[in-house]
Coordinates of C-alpha atoms and ligand atoms in Angstrom, one line a residue:
X1 CA -77.6 -11.5 -105.7
X2 CA -76.6 -13.2 -108.9
X3 CA -78.4 -15.6 -111.2
X4 CA -77.3 -18.0 -113.9
X5 CA -78.5 -17.8 -117.5
X6 CA -78.3 -21.1 -119.3
X7 CA -79.0 -21.7 -123.0
X8 CA -79.3 -25.5 -123.0
X9 CA -79.2 -28.3 -125.6
X10 CA -75.5 -28.3 -126.2
X11 CA -73.4 -31.4 -125.6
X12 CA -70.5 -31.0 -123.1
X13 CA -67.1 -32.0 -124.4
X14 CA -63.6 -31.7 -123.0
X15 CA -61.9 -31.9 -119.7
X16 CA -62.5 -30.3 -116.3
X17 CA -60.4 -30.2 -113.2
X18 CA -62.0 -31.1 -109.9
X19 CA -61.3 -28.8 -106.9
X20 CA -60.6 -29.8 -103.3
X21 CA -63.5 -31.4 -101.4
X22 CA -65.6 -29.0 -99.3
X23 CA -66.8 -31.9 -97.0
X24 CA -63.2 -32.9 -96.3
X25 CA -61.8 -29.4 -96.0
X26 CA -64.2 -28.3 -93.3
X27 CA -63.4 -30.9 -90.7
X28 CA -59.7 -30.6 -91.6
X29 CA -59.8 -26.9 -90.9
X30 CA -61.4 -27.5 -87.5
X31 CA -58.9 -30.2 -86.7
X32 CA -56.2 -27.5 -86.6
X33 CA -57.7 -26.5 -83.2
X34 CA -56.2 -29.7 -81.8
X35 CA -52.6 -28.6 -82.0
X36 CA -50.5 -25.4 -81.5
X37 CA -48.5 -24.1 -84.4
X38 CA -48.8 -23.3 -88.1
X39 CA -50.9 -25.7 -90.1
X40 CA -50.6 -25.7 -93.9
X41 CA -53.6 -26.8 -95.9
X42 CA -53.5 -26.9 -99.7
X43 CA -56.0 -27.7 -102.4
X44 CA -58.6 -25.9 -100.5
X45 CA -61.6 -24.9 -102.7
X46 CA -62.4 -21.2 -102.8
X47 CA -66.0 -21.4 -101.5
X48 CA -68.3 -19.5 -99.2
X49 CA -68.3 -22.3 -96.6
X50 CA -64.5 -22.3 -96.5
X51 CA -64.5 -18.6 -95.8
X52 CA -67.1 -19.0 -93.1
X53 CA -65.0 -21.7 -91.5
X54 CA -61.9 -19.4 -91.7
X55 CA -63.9 -16.6 -90.0
X56 CA -64.9 -19.0 -87.2
X57 CA -61.3 -20.1 -86.6
X58 CA -60.3 -16.4 -86.4
X59 CA -63.2 -15.8 -84.0
X60 CA -61.7 -18.5 -81.8
X61 CA -58.3 -16.7 -81.8
X62 CA -56.6 -18.5 -84.6
X63 CA -54.6 -16.6 -87.3
X64 CA -55.1 -17.3 -91.0
X65 CA -53.0 -16.4 -94.0
X66 CA -54.1 -17.0 -97.6
X67 CA -51.4 -18.7 -99.7
X68 CA -51.6 -19.9 -103.3
X69 CA -54.2 -22.8 -103.3
X70 CA -54.7 -22.8 -99.6
X71 CA -54.4 -21.4 -96.1
X72 CA -51.8 -21.3 -93.3
X73 CA -53.7 -21.5 -90.0
X74 CA -51.9 -20.4 -86.8
X75 CA -53.4 -21.8 -83.6
X76 CA -51.0 -20.6 -80.8
X77 CA -53.4 -17.8 -79.9
X78 CA -56.6 -19.8 -79.3
X79 CA -58.3 -17.6 -76.7
X80 CA -62.0 -18.4 -77.1
X81 CA -64.2 -21.4 -77.2
X82 CA -67.5 -20.0 -78.5
X83 CA -69.0 -20.7 -82.0
X84 CA -71.7 -18.0 -82.3
X85 CA -75.2 -18.5 -83.7
X86 CA -74.6 -16.0 -86.6
X87 CA -71.8 -18.2 -87.9
X88 CA -73.3 -21.6 -87.1
X89 CA -76.6 -20.9 -88.7
X90 CA -74.9 -20.0 -92.0
X91 CA -72.9 -23.2 -91.9
X92 CA -73.9 -26.1 -89.7
X93 CA -70.6 -27.8 -90.1
X94 CA -69.4 -25.3 -87.5
X95 CA -70.6 -27.9 -84.9
X96 CA -67.4 -29.7 -85.8
X97 CA -65.5 -27.4 -83.5
X98 CA -67.1 -29.1 -80.5
X99 CA -64.8 -32.1 -80.4
X100 CA -61.5 -30.2 -81.0
X101 CA -62.3 -27.4 -78.6
X102 CA -63.3 -29.9 -75.8
X103 CA -60.2 -31.9 -76.5
X104 CA -57.8 -28.9 -76.5
X105 CA -59.6 -26.4 -74.2
X106 CA -61.7 -28.7 -72.0
X107 CA -64.6 -26.3 -72.9
X108 CA -66.8 -25.4 -75.8
X109 CA -69.9 -23.2 -76.3
X110 CA -71.4 -23.9 -79.7
X111 CA -74.8 -22.7 -81.0
X112 CA -77.2 -25.5 -81.9
X113 CA -77.2 -25.4 -85.7
X114 CA -81.0 -25.6 -86.1
X115 CA -82.6 -27.2 -89.1
X116 CA -81.9 -26.5 -92.7
X117 CA -83.7 -26.9 -96.0
X118 CA -83.1 -30.6 -96.3
X119 CA -84.0 -31.7 -92.8
X120 CA -83.9 -31.2 -89.0
X121 CA -80.3 -32.5 -88.8
X122 CA -80.0 -32.9 -85.1
X123 CA -76.7 -33.4 -83.4
X124 CA -77.9 -35.7 -80.6
X125 CA -75.5 -38.5 -81.6
X126 CA -72.5 -36.1 -81.4
X127 CA -73.5 -35.0 -77.9
X128 CA -74.2 -38.5 -76.7
X129 CA -70.8 -39.6 -77.8
X130 CA -69.0 -36.7 -76.1
X131 CA -70.9 -37.4 -72.9
X132 CA -69.8 -41.0 -73.1
X133 CA -66.3 -39.6 -73.1
X134 CA -66.9 -37.7 -69.9
X135 CA -68.0 -34.3 -71.2
X136 CA -70.7 -32.5 -69.2
X137 CA -73.2 -31.2 -71.8
X138 CA -76.0 -28.7 -71.0
X139 CA -78.2 -26.7 -73.4
X140 CA -78.4 -23.0 -72.7
X141 CA -80.5 -20.6 -74.8
X142 CA -79.9 -22.4 -78.0
X143 CA -76.3 -23.1 -77.2
X144 CA -74.5 -26.3 -76.3
X145 CA -72.3 -25.8 -73.3
X146 CA -69.7 -28.5 -73.0
X147 CA -67.0 -29.0 -70.4
X148 CA -64.5 -31.8 -69.6
X149 CA -61.4 -31.9 -67.4
X150 CA -59.9 -34.3 -69.9
X151 CA -62.0 -36.5 -72.2
X152 CA -61.5 -40.2 -71.6
X153 CA -61.6 -43.0 -74.1
X154 CA -65.0 -44.8 -74.4
X155 CA -66.8 -47.3 -76.5
X156 CA -69.4 -45.4 -78.6
X157 CA -72.1 -47.0 -80.7
X158 CA -73.8 -44.7 -83.3
X159 CA -77.5 -45.5 -83.8
X160 CA -76.9 -44.4 -87.4
X161 CA -73.6 -43.8 -89.3
X162 CA -73.4 -40.0 -88.9
X163 CA -70.6 -38.4 -90.9
X164 CA -70.3 -35.3 -88.7
X165 CA -70.7 -37.3 -85.6
X166 CA -67.9 -39.7 -86.6
X167 CA -65.7 -36.7 -87.4
X168 CA -66.4 -34.8 -84.2
X169 CA -65.8 -37.9 -82.0
X170 CA -62.7 -39.0 -83.9
X171 CA -61.2 -35.5 -83.4
X172 CA -62.2 -35.4 -79.7
X173 CA -60.7 -38.9 -79.1
X174 CA -57.2 -38.0 -80.5
X175 CA -56.3 -36.2 -77.2
X176 CA -58.5 -38.2 -74.8
X177 CA -57.0 -40.4 -72.0
X178 CA -57.2 -44.0 -73.2
X179 CA -58.7 -45.6 -76.2
X180 CA -62.0 -44.8 -78.0
X181 CA -63.9 -47.2 -80.2
X182 CA -66.6 -45.8 -82.5
X183 CA -68.9 -48.5 -83.7
X184 CA -71.3 -48.1 -86.6
X185 CA -69.1 -45.2 -87.7
X186 CA -69.7 -43.5 -91.1
X187 CA -67.4 -44.7 -93.8
X188 CA -67.3 -41.7 -96.2
X189 CA -63.9 -41.1 -98.0
X190 CA -63.8 -37.6 -96.3
X191 CA -63.6 -39.4 -92.9
X192 CA -60.6 -41.4 -94.1
X193 CA -59.0 -38.1 -95.4
X194 CA -59.5 -36.5 -92.0
X195 CA -58.0 -39.6 -90.2
X196 CA -55.0 -39.4 -92.5
X197 CA -54.5 -35.8 -91.6
X198 CA -54.9 -36.5 -87.9
X199 CA -52.3 -39.3 -88.1
X200 CA -49.9 -36.9 -89.9
X201 CA -50.3 -34.7 -86.7
X202 CA -49.3 -37.7 -84.5
X203 CA -52.8 -39.2 -83.8
X204 CA -53.2 -42.9 -83.5
X205 CA -56.2 -44.0 -85.5
X206 CA -57.1 -47.4 -87.0
X207 CA -60.1 -48.4 -89.1
X208 CA -61.1 -45.0 -90.5
X209 CA -63.3 -45.7 -93.6
X210 CA -64.7 -48.8 -92.0
X211 CA -67.7 -49.1 -89.5
X212 CA -65.3 -49.4 -86.5
X213 CA -62.8 -46.7 -85.8
X214 CA -60.3 -47.2 -82.9
X215 CA -58.5 -44.1 -81.6
X216 CA -55.7 -44.3 -79.0
X217 CA -55.5 -40.9 -77.3
X218 CA -52.1 -39.1 -77.1
X219 CA -51.0 -36.1 -75.0
X220 CA -50.2 -33.7 -77.8
X221 CA -50.4 -33.3 -81.5
X222 CA -48.3 -31.4 -84.1
X223 CA -49.5 -29.0 -86.8
X224 CA -50.6 -30.6 -90.1
X225 CA -49.2 -30.0 -93.6
X226 CA -51.9 -31.5 -95.7
X227 CA -53.4 -31.5 -99.2
X228 CA -57.2 -31.9 -99.2
X229 CA -58.7 -34.7 -101.3
X230 CA -60.6 -34.1 -104.5
X231 CA -64.3 -33.4 -104.3
X232 CA -66.1 -36.5 -105.3
X233 CA -69.5 -34.9 -105.4
X234 CA -68.3 -32.1 -107.7
X235 CA -66.7 -34.8 -109.9
X236 CA -70.0 -36.7 -110.0
X237 CA -71.9 -33.5 -110.9
X238 CA -69.7 -33.0 -114.0
X239 CA -69.9 -36.7 -114.9
X240 CA -73.7 -36.4 -115.0
X241 CA -73.3 -33.2 -117.0
X242 CA -71.4 -35.2 -119.7
X243 CA -74.0 -38.0 -119.7
X244 CA -77.2 -36.0 -119.8
X245 CA -76.0 -33.6 -122.5
X246 CA -74.9 -36.6 -124.6
X247 CA -71.3 -35.4 -124.7
X248 CA -67.9 -36.7 -123.6
X249 CA -66.3 -35.3 -120.5
X250 CA -63.0 -36.1 -118.8
X251 CA -63.1 -35.2 -115.1
X252 CA -59.5 -34.7 -114.0
X253 CA -58.7 -35.6 -110.3
X254 CA -61.8 -37.7 -109.9
X255 CA -61.1 -41.0 -108.1
X256 CA -63.2 -44.0 -109.1
X257 CA -62.9 -45.7 -105.7
X258 CA -64.8 -42.7 -104.2
X259 CA -67.7 -43.0 -106.6
X260 CA -68.3 -46.7 -107.2
X261 CA -72.1 -46.6 -106.6
X262 CA -72.6 -43.6 -108.9
X263 CA -70.4 -45.0 -111.6
X264 CA -72.3 -48.3 -111.5
X265 CA -75.6 -46.5 -111.9
X266 CA -74.3 -44.3 -114.7
X267 CA -73.2 -47.5 -116.6
X268 CA -76.6 -49.1 -115.9
X269 CA -78.2 -46.0 -117.4
X270 CA -76.2 -46.5 -120.6
X271 CA -73.2 -44.2 -120.2
X272 CA -69.7 -45.5 -121.0
X273 CA -67.2 -45.0 -118.2
X274 CA -63.4 -45.2 -118.7
X275 CA -60.8 -44.6 -116.1
X276 CA -57.2 -43.3 -116.7
X277 CA -54.3 -42.0 -114.6
X278 CA -55.8 -38.5 -114.6
X279 CA -59.4 -39.2 -113.7
X280 CA -62.7 -40.5 -115.1
X281 CA -64.1 -40.2 -118.7
X282 CA -67.8 -40.4 -119.3
X283 CA -69.5 -40.7 -122.7
X284 CA -73.2 -41.0 -123.5
X285 CA -72.9 -43.5 -126.3
X286 CA -76.6 -43.8 -126.9
X287 CA -79.9 -42.8 -125.1
X288 CA -79.9 -42.6 -121.3
X289 CA -82.1 -45.3 -119.8
X290 CA -84.1 -44.9 -116.6
X291 CA -82.6 -46.7 -113.5
X292 CA -83.7 -46.8 -109.9
X293 CA -81.6 -45.5 -107.1
X294 CA -81.8 -45.5 -103.3
X295 CA -79.5 -43.2 -101.3
X296 CA -77.5 -44.8 -98.5
X297 CA -74.5 -44.0 -96.3
X298 CA -71.2 -44.7 -98.0
X299 CA -70.5 -47.0 -99.9
X300 CA -74.1 -46.8 -101.0
X301 CA -75.4 -44.2 -103.5
X302 CA -74.5 -40.8 -102.0
X303 CA -77.5 -38.6 -101.0
X304 CA -75.4 -35.6 -102.2
X305 CA -75.8 -37.0 -105.8
X306 CA -79.5 -37.7 -105.6
X307 CA -80.8 -34.4 -107.0
X308 CA -78.2 -34.3 -109.8
X309 CA -79.1 -37.9 -110.8
X310 CA -82.8 -37.0 -110.8
X311 CA -82.1 -34.2 -113.4
X312 CA -80.7 -36.9 -115.6
X313 CA -83.6 -39.3 -115.0
X314 CA -86.0 -36.5 -115.8
X315 CA -85.0 -36.8 -119.5
X316 CA -84.1 -40.5 -119.6
X317 CA -86.0 -43.2 -121.5
X318 CA -88.4 -44.9 -119.1
X319 CA -89.5 -44.5 -115.5
X320 CA -87.1 -44.5 -112.5
X321 CA -87.8 -44.7 -108.8
X322 CA -85.6 -42.6 -106.5
X323 CA -85.7 -43.2 -102.8
X324 CA -84.0 -40.7 -100.4
X325 CA -83.3 -42.6 -97.1
X326 CA -80.8 -40.2 -95.5
X327 CA -82.6 -36.8 -95.2
X328 CA -86.3 -36.2 -94.7
X329 CA -86.8 -33.3 -97.0
X330 CA -84.4 -33.6 -99.9
X331 CA -86.8 -33.4 -102.8
X332 CA -87.0 -29.5 -102.9
X333 CA -85.7 -29.6 -106.5
X334 CA -88.7 -31.6 -107.7
X335 CA -91.2 -28.7 -108.0
X336 CA -88.6 -26.7 -109.9
X337 CA -87.9 -29.6 -112.3
X338 CA -91.6 -29.9 -112.8
X339 CA -91.6 -26.3 -113.9
X340 CA -89.2 -27.4 -116.6
X341 CA -91.6 -30.1 -117.8
X342 CA -90.3 -33.0 -115.7
X343 CA -92.9 -35.7 -115.0
X344 CA -92.3 -36.6 -111.3
X345 CA -94.6 -37.7 -108.5
X346 CA -93.6 -38.0 -104.9
X347 CA -94.9 -40.4 -102.3
X348 CA -93.1 -39.8 -99.0
X349 CA -89.4 -40.4 -99.4
X350 CA -89.9 -41.9 -102.9
X351 CA -90.0 -40.0 -106.2
X352 CA -91.3 -41.7 -109.4
X353 CA -89.7 -40.0 -112.4
X354 CA -91.2 -40.6 -115.9
X355 CA -88.5 -39.5 -118.4
X356 CA -89.7 -36.9 -120.9
X357 CA -88.2 -36.5 -124.4
X358 CA -87.0 -33.0 -123.6
X359 CA -87.1 -30.6 -120.7
X360 CA -87.8 -26.9 -121.5
X361 CA -86.0 -23.9 -120.0
X362 CA -87.8 -21.8 -117.4
X363 CA -87.0 -19.4 -114.6
X364 CA -86.3 -21.6 -111.5
X365 CA -85.0 -21.0 -108.0
X366 CA -82.3 -22.7 -106.0
X367 CA -83.3 -23.9 -102.6
X368 CA -80.2 -25.8 -101.3
X369 CA -76.7 -26.7 -102.5
X370 CA -77.3 -29.9 -104.4
X371 CA -80.8 -28.8 -105.7
X372 CA -79.0 -25.9 -107.3
X373 CA -76.6 -28.2 -109.1
X374 CA -79.6 -30.3 -110.2
X375 CA -81.2 -27.3 -111.8
X376 CA -78.0 -26.2 -113.6
X377 CA -77.8 -29.7 -115.1
X378 CA -81.5 -29.6 -116.1
X379 CA -80.9 -26.2 -117.7
X380 CA -77.9 -27.6 -119.7
X381 CA -80.1 -30.4 -121.0
X382 CA -83.2 -28.4 -121.7
X383 CA -83.9 -26.5 -124.8
X384 CA -84.1 -22.7 -124.9
X385 CA -83.2 -20.6 -121.7
X386 CA -83.2 -21.4 -118.0
X387 CA -82.7 -18.6 -115.4
X388 CA -81.5 -19.9 -112.0
X389 CA -81.9 -17.5 -109.1
X390 CA -80.6 -17.6 -105.5
X391 CA -77.3 -19.2 -106.6
X392 CA -75.7 -18.2 -103.3
X393 CA -76.7 -21.8 -102.4
X394 CA -74.5 -23.0 -105.3
X395 CA -71.5 -20.9 -104.3
X396 CA -71.4 -22.8 -101.0
X397 CA -70.1 -25.9 -102.6
X398 CA -69.0 -25.4 -106.2
X399 CA -65.9 -23.4 -107.2
X400 CA -66.2 -21.6 -110.5
X401 CA -69.0 -23.8 -111.6
X402 CA -70.1 -21.7 -114.6
X403 CA -66.5 -21.2 -115.8
X404 CA -65.9 -24.9 -115.6
X405 CA -69.1 -25.8 -117.5
X406 CA -68.3 -23.0 -120.1
X407 CA -64.9 -24.7 -120.6
X408 CA -66.8 -27.8 -121.6
X409 CA -68.9 -25.9 -124.2
X410 CA -71.9 -24.9 -122.1
X411 CA -73.6 -21.6 -122.8
X412 CA -73.9 -20.4 -119.2
X413 CA -73.2 -17.0 -117.6
X414 CA -73.6 -15.4 -114.2
X415 CA -75.4 -12.0 -114.2
X416 CA -76.5 -9.8 -111.3
X417 CA -80.1 -10.5 -110.4
Ligands
EPZ1 C1 -72.5 -34.6 -94.0 O1 -73.5 -33.9 -93.3 C2 -72.3 -33.7 -95.3 N1 -71.8 -32.3 -94.9 C3 -73.6 -33.6 -96.1 O2 -73.3 -32.9 -97.3 C4 -74.0 -35.1 -96.5 O3 -75.2 -35.0 -97.1 C5 -74.1 -35.9 -95.2 O4 -72.9 -35.9 -94.4 C6 -74.4 -37.4 -95.5 O5 -73.5 -37.9 -96.3 C7 -70.5 -32.1 -94.5 O6 -69.7 -33.1 -94.6 C8 -70.2 -30.7 -94.2 P1 -75.0 -36.9 -91.1 P2 -73.8 -34.4 -91.8 O7 -74.6 -36.6 -89.7 O8 -72.6 -34.8 -91.1 C9 -79.1 -37.7 -88.9 C10 -73.7 -31.3 -98.9 O9 -74.6 -31.2 -99.8 N2 -78.4 -37.4 -87.7 O10 -74.3 -38.1 -91.7 O11 -74.7 -33.4 -91.1 C11 -79.3 -36.5 -89.8 O12 -80.5 -35.8 -89.4 C12 -74.0 -31.7 -97.5 O13 -72.4 -31.2 -99.2 C13 -79.1 -37.6 -86.4 O14 -80.2 -38.0 -86.4 O15 -74.7 -35.7 -92.1 C14 -79.4 -37.2 -91.2 O16 -80.8 -37.6 -91.4 C15 -75.5 -31.8 -97.3 N3 -78.4 -37.2 -85.3 C16 -78.5 -38.4 -91.1 O17 -78.3 -38.6 -89.7 C17 -77.1 -36.8 -85.3 O18 -76.5 -36.5 -84.2 C18 -77.2 -38.2 -91.8 O19 -76.6 -37.1 -91.2 C19 -76.4 -36.7 -86.5 C20 -77.1 -37.0 -87.7

């Protein structure tokens, strides 16, 4: 296993290119199961999770060919419909094969993903929606067994706006008989990106990106030729890097309309934000002030930016209150930040962060993807040296993170543990 060695206290300056979005690429890769032919995906990030998704597609009988910046996925030979436990437990987004396999094959056997570091993360709403569309769902030795002659359109109301649930049902509905309405749908930009790709395949979808999505089923879809959107969470991570090291960073490819809540909070904290045709520029013109945040489904403050923002609040001027409303256990980074001198107290889903003048470097451990990013940011802001272990978590969602930070002037290197 590798670790990162960070010598902090240096301001980040310069420009950094955002990669393709992991959380858009994963559903897009599984959407290829909906149509026969050769699908061409570009701007795919080179990440562990993308490789896992590719492995799962091959397991199901698809062919894949790496091309510059992406993948060609051939789906004529789909022969299986099982997503095995050993793949699903390493990447829970594998459950997104359920909708496409049911729609295309009329059958799917997918391991229940089980919990993860940040929460139980059930898929009950995915299954309830598929049953409403006529699927017979049974649970068998930790697997979801799903069958359907042909899915039929239904009106589905989500008790909460689940991103994966909206994606699974939207994909399933593209080949169903009749029209499906998803109410209280998630509104994340990645869902709009998926809908645009599905429409490019011949699907009929209205309202993606709003809380009501209407899908009129068709009999057949065509392969996609699609460029994945930029990763807004990666972009937000580099923006915070520029602010908390008191530098000036130009994040190329970042789209302000995907990050309105974060940008508003960064300005409230005293950072200066400019937007140009290439992306977003952040500059910490004076001290960073403490601000309160409360994570919410999009367009609220993204839960995937909560840990990174807390790193910045740990060395801000004042006290901030951070509420995590989406996941039940997404404060795993707090005890590691405390080892770096952060003054944080937790009461249930709320963390109170009293900014300190300076964090100090320490050996710390990554526990999940965004907690890892938080600790890298804290290390960049801290004085002396931070050693971050278990960075395989980081490699799930950030492409060339240490190279990108080094290009901004950070003293950070990856060494074998
Ligand atoms: C997606 O996860 C993202 N992952 C997550 O990003 C992100 O944090 C999350 O959406 C919220 O924005 C991918 O896109 C691959 P949800 P997902 O279904 O779809 C509960 C990262 O760091 N829920 O919107 O699993 C669930 O327990 C990752 O990149 C049910 O109760 O999120 C959670 O509390 C982490 N029943 C809440 O809803 C269900 O059937 C939101 O989950 C489904 C979800």
